[in-house]
Short mmCIF file of C-alpha atoms in Angstrom, two decimals:
data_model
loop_
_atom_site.label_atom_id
_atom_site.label_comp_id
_atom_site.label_asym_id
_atom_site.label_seq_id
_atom_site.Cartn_x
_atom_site.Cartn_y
_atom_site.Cartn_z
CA UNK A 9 -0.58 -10.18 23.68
CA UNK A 10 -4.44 -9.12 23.49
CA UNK A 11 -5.95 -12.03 22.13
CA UNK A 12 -8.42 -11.37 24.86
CA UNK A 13 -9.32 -7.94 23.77
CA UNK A 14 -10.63 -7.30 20.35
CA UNK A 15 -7.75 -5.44 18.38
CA UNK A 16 -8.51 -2.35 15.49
CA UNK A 17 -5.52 -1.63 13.80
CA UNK A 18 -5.80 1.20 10.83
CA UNK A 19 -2.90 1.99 8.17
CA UNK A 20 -3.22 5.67 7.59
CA UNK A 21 -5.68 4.74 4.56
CA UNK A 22 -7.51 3.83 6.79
CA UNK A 23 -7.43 6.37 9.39
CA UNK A 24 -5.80 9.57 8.26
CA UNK A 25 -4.76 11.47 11.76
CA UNK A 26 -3.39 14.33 10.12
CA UNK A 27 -7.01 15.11 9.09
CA UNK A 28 -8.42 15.74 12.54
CA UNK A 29 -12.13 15.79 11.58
CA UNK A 30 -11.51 12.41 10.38
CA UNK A 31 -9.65 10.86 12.91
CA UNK A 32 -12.91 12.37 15.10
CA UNK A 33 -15.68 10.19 13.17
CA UNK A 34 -13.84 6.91 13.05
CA UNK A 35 -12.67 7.16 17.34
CA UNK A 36 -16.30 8.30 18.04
CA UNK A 37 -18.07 5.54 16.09
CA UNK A 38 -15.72 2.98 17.21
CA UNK A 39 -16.09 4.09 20.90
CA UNK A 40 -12.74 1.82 21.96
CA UNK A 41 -11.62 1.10 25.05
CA UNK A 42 -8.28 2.05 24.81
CA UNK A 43 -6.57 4.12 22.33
CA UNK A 44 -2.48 3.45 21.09
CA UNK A 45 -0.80 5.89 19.00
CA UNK A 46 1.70 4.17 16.96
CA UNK A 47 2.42 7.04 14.43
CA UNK A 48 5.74 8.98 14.27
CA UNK A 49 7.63 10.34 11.96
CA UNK A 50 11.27 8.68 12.53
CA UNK A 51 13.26 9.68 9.63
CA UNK A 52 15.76 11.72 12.45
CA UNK A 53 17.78 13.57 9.36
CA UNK A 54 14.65 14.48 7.12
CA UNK A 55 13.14 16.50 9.93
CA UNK A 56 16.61 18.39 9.94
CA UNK A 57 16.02 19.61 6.44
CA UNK A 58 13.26 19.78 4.38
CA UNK A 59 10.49 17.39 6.54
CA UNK A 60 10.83 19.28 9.38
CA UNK A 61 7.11 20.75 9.80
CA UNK A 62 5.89 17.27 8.71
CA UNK A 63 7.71 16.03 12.03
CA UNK A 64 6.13 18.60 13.62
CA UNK A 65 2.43 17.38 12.90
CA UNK A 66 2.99 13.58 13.21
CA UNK A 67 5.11 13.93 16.47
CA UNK A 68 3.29 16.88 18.05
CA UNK A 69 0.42 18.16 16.78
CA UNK A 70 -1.48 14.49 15.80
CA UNK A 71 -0.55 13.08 19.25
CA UNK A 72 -2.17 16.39 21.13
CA UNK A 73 -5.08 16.02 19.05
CA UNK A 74 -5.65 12.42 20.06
CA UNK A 75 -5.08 13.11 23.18
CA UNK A 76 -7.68 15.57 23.56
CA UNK A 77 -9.95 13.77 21.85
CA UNK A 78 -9.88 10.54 23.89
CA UNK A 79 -9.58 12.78 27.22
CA UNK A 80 -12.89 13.89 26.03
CA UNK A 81 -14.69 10.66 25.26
CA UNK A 82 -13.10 9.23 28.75
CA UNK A 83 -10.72 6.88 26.97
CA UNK A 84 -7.37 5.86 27.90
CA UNK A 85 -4.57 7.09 25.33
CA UNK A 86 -0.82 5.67 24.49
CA UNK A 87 1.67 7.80 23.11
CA UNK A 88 4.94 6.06 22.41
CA UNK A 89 8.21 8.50 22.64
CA UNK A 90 12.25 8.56 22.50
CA UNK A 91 14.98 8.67 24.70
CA UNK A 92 16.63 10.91 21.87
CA UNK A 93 14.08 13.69 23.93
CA UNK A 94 17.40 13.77 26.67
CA UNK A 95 20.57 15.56 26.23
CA UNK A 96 22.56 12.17 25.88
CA UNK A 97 25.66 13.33 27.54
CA UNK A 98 24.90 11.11 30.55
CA UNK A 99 26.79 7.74 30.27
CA UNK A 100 24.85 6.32 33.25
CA UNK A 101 21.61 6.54 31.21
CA UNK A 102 17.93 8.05 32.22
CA UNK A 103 14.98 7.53 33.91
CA UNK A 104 11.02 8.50 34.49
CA UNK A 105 12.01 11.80 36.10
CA UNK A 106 14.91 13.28 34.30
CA UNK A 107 14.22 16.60 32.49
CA UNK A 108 14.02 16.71 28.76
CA UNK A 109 16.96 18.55 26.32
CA UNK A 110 16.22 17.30 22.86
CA UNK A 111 19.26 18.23 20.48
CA UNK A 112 17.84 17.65 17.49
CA UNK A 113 14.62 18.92 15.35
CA UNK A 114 13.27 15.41 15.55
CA UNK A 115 14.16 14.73 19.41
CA UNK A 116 12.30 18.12 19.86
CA UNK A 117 8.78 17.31 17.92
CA UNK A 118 9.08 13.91 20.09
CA UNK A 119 9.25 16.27 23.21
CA UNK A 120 6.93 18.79 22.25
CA UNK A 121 4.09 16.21 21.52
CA UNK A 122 5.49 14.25 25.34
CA UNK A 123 3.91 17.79 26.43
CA UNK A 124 0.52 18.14 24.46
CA UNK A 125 0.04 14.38 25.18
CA UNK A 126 0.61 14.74 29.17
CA UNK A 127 -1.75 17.98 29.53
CA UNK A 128 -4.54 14.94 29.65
CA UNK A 129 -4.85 13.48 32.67
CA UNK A 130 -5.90 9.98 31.14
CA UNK A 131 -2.68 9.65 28.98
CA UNK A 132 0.49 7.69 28.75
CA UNK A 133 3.80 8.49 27.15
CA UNK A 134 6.16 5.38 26.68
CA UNK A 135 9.98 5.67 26.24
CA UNK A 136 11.82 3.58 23.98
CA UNK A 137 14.77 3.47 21.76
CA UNK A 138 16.15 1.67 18.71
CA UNK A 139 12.96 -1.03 18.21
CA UNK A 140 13.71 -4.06 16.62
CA UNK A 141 11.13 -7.21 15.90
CA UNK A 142 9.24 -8.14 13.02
CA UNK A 143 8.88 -5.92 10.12
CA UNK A 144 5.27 -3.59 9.88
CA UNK A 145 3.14 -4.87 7.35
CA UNK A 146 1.90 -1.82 5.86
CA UNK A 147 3.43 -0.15 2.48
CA UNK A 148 6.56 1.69 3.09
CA UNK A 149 7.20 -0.07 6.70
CA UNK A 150 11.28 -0.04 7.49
CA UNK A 151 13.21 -3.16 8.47
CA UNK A 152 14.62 -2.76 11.83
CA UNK A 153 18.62 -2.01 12.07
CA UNK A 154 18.72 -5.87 13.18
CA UNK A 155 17.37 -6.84 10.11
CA UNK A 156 19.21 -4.24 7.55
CA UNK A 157 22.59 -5.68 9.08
CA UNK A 158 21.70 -9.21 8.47
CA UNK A 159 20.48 -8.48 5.26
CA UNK A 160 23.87 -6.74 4.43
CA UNK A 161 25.85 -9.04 5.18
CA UNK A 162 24.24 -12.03 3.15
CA UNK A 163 26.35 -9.99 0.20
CA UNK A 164 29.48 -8.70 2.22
CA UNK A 165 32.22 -9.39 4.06
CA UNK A 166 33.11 -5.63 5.40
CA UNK A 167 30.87 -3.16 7.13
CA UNK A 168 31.88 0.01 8.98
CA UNK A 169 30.27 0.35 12.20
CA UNK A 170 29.12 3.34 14.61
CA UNK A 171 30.59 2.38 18.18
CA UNK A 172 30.78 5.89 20.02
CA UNK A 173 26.63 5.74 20.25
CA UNK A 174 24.84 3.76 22.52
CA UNK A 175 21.32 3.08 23.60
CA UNK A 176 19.50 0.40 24.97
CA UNK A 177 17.28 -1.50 22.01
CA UNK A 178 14.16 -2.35 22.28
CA UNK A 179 12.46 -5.15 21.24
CA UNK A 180 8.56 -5.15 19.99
CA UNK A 181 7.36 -8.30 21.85
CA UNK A 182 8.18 -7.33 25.41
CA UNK A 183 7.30 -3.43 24.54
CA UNK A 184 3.81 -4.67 23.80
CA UNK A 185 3.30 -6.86 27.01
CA UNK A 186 5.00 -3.72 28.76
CA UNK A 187 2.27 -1.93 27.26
CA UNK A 188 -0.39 -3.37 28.62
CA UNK A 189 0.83 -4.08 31.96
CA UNK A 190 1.07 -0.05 32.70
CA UNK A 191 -2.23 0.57 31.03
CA UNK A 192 -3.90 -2.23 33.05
CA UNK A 193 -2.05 -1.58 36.18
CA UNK A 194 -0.56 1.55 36.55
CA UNK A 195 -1.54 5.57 36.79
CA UNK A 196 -0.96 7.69 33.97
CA UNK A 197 2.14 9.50 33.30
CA UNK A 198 5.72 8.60 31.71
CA UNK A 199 7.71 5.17 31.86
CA UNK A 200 10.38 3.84 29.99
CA UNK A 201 9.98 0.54 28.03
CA UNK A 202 13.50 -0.22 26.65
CA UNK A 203 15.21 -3.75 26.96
CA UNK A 204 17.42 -3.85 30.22
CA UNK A 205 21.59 -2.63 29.25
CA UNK A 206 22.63 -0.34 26.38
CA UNK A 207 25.10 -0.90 23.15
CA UNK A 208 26.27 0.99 20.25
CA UNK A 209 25.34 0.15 16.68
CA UNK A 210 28.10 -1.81 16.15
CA UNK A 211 27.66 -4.33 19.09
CA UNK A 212 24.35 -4.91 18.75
CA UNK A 213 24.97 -6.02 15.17
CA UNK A 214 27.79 -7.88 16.19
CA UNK A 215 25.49 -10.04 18.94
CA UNK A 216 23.33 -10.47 15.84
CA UNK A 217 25.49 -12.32 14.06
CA UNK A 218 26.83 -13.95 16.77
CA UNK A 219 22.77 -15.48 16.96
CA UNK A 220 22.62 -16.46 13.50
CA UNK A 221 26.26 -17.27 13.03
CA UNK A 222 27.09 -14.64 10.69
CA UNK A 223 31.42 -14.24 10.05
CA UNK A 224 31.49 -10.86 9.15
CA UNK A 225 34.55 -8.11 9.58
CA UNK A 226 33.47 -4.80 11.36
CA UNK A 227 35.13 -2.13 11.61
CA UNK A 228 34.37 0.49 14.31
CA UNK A 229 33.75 4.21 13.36
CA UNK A 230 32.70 7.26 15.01
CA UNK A 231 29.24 8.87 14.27
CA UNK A 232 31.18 11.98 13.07
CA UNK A 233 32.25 10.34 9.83
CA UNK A 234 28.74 9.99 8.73
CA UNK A 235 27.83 13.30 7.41
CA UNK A 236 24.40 13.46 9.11
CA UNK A 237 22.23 17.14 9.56
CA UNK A 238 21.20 15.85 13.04
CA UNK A 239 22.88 15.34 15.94
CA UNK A 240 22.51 12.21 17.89
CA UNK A 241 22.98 11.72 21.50
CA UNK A 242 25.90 10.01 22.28
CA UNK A 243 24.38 8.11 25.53
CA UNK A 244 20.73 6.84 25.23
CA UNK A 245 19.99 4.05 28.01
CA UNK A 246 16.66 4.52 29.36
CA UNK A 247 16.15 3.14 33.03
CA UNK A 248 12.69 1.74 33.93
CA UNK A 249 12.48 3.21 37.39
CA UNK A 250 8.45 2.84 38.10
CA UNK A 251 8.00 -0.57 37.58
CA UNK A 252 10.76 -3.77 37.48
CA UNK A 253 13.00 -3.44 34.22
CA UNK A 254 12.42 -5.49 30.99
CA UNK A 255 14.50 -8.56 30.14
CA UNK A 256 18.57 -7.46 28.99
CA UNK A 257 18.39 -6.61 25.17
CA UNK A 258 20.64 -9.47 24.59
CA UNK A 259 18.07 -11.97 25.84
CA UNK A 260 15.55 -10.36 23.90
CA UNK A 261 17.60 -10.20 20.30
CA UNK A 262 18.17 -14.11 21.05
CA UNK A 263 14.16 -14.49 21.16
CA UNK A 264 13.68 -12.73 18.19
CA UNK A 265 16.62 -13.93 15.97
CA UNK A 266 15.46 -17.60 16.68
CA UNK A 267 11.95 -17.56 17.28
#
């Protein structure tokens, strides 16, 4: 995707953003183009309970900072955000304009840094949801839910299922052309980035295995059985309104899953 551009990536040993002063230095001396902000804290029931101010600084605070920062040193800054940030009682999904109602302690940090991130005039929020594509490198990086399912069922034959949530996934590839189409060609401000369509967890595991030819039994359950401090929004599709949508997520899991 920018094999044209020389890339700096730092792992937060490198770079520790929750240490402003630091953070500072290394953006100064580097003097980049183009600033992305790629940290968040994602674990949604943590922030609930006991992680709650640590949400707080990663998904608010940090991203403001930045912000700021790069505003000041004329550089153009990415700040990548949720559609967990809406309400999620709206079945027909949401776009660019729709006003925020996080329901959650995590969906709220997400907002609250959305804010401190668009007080600069030279900065971009991005919208996505559920991002799948290959794993992070760095130590403690996640598999995606794609990859936890097809792990899981290399040893089972039964898995229970949410199917009363639904978002649209997103998939890593086209979110990082995406990326740099807005930044190269479009005004600052807030777009969504999601794969075209929505599912729940349960069908876009099931069009997983479908790909890789996985026989698996599911069994669809709602959210509510999982005893879970947050509350998720039951309707997540994001609609890219400001520029033409990405590629349906089915298209994109097929890419991934075979590439």
């Amino acid at each position: 995707v920018y094999a044209d551009h020389e890339v700096v990536a730092w792992d937060r040993d490198e770079c520790d953003v929750m240490d402003a002063d630091d953070a500072r230095d290394k953006i100064t001396e580097l003097k980049p183009d183009l600033v992305f902000n790629c940290v968040a804290f994602n674990n949604v029931d943590g922030a609930e309970t006991d992680q709650g101010q640590l949400a707080y600084e990663l998904n608010a605070r940090v991203p403001g900072e930045l912000a700021s920062l790069t505003d000041e040193l004329g550089i153009p800054f990415v700040h990548y955000s949720t559609g967990y940030v809406f309400k999620g009682d709206d079945a027909d999904g949401y776009d660019e304009t729709r006003e925020t109602d996080p329901q959650n302690v995590y969906a709220t940090t997400k907002r609250d840094g959305e804010l401190e991130v668009l007080k600069h005039s030279n900065s971009y929020v991005i919208r996505l949801n559920w991002l799948f594509g290959p794993k992070a490198q760095s130590e403690g990086a996640k598999p995606s839910f794609v990859d936890m399912m097809l792990g899981l069922a290399q040893d089972r034959d039964h898995l229970d299922l949410v199917d009363d949530e639904s978002a649209s996934p997103t998939y890593s590839h086209d979110l990082a052309l995406r990326s740099r189409e807005i930044v190269e060609n479009m005004p600052a401000g807030v777009y969504h980035s999601a794969n075209t369509g929505s599912c729940t967890w349960k069908e876009l595991a099931e069009e997983a295995f479908k790909i890789k030819g996985v026989s698996i039994d599911i069994t669809p359950i709602s959210g509510a059985r999982f005893k879970r401090p947050a509350n998720r929004p039951r309707y997540s599709e994001l609609l890219c309104t400001k520029m033409a949508p990405l590629r349906p997520w089915q298209e994109a899991l097929k890419d991934y899953l075979q590439s």
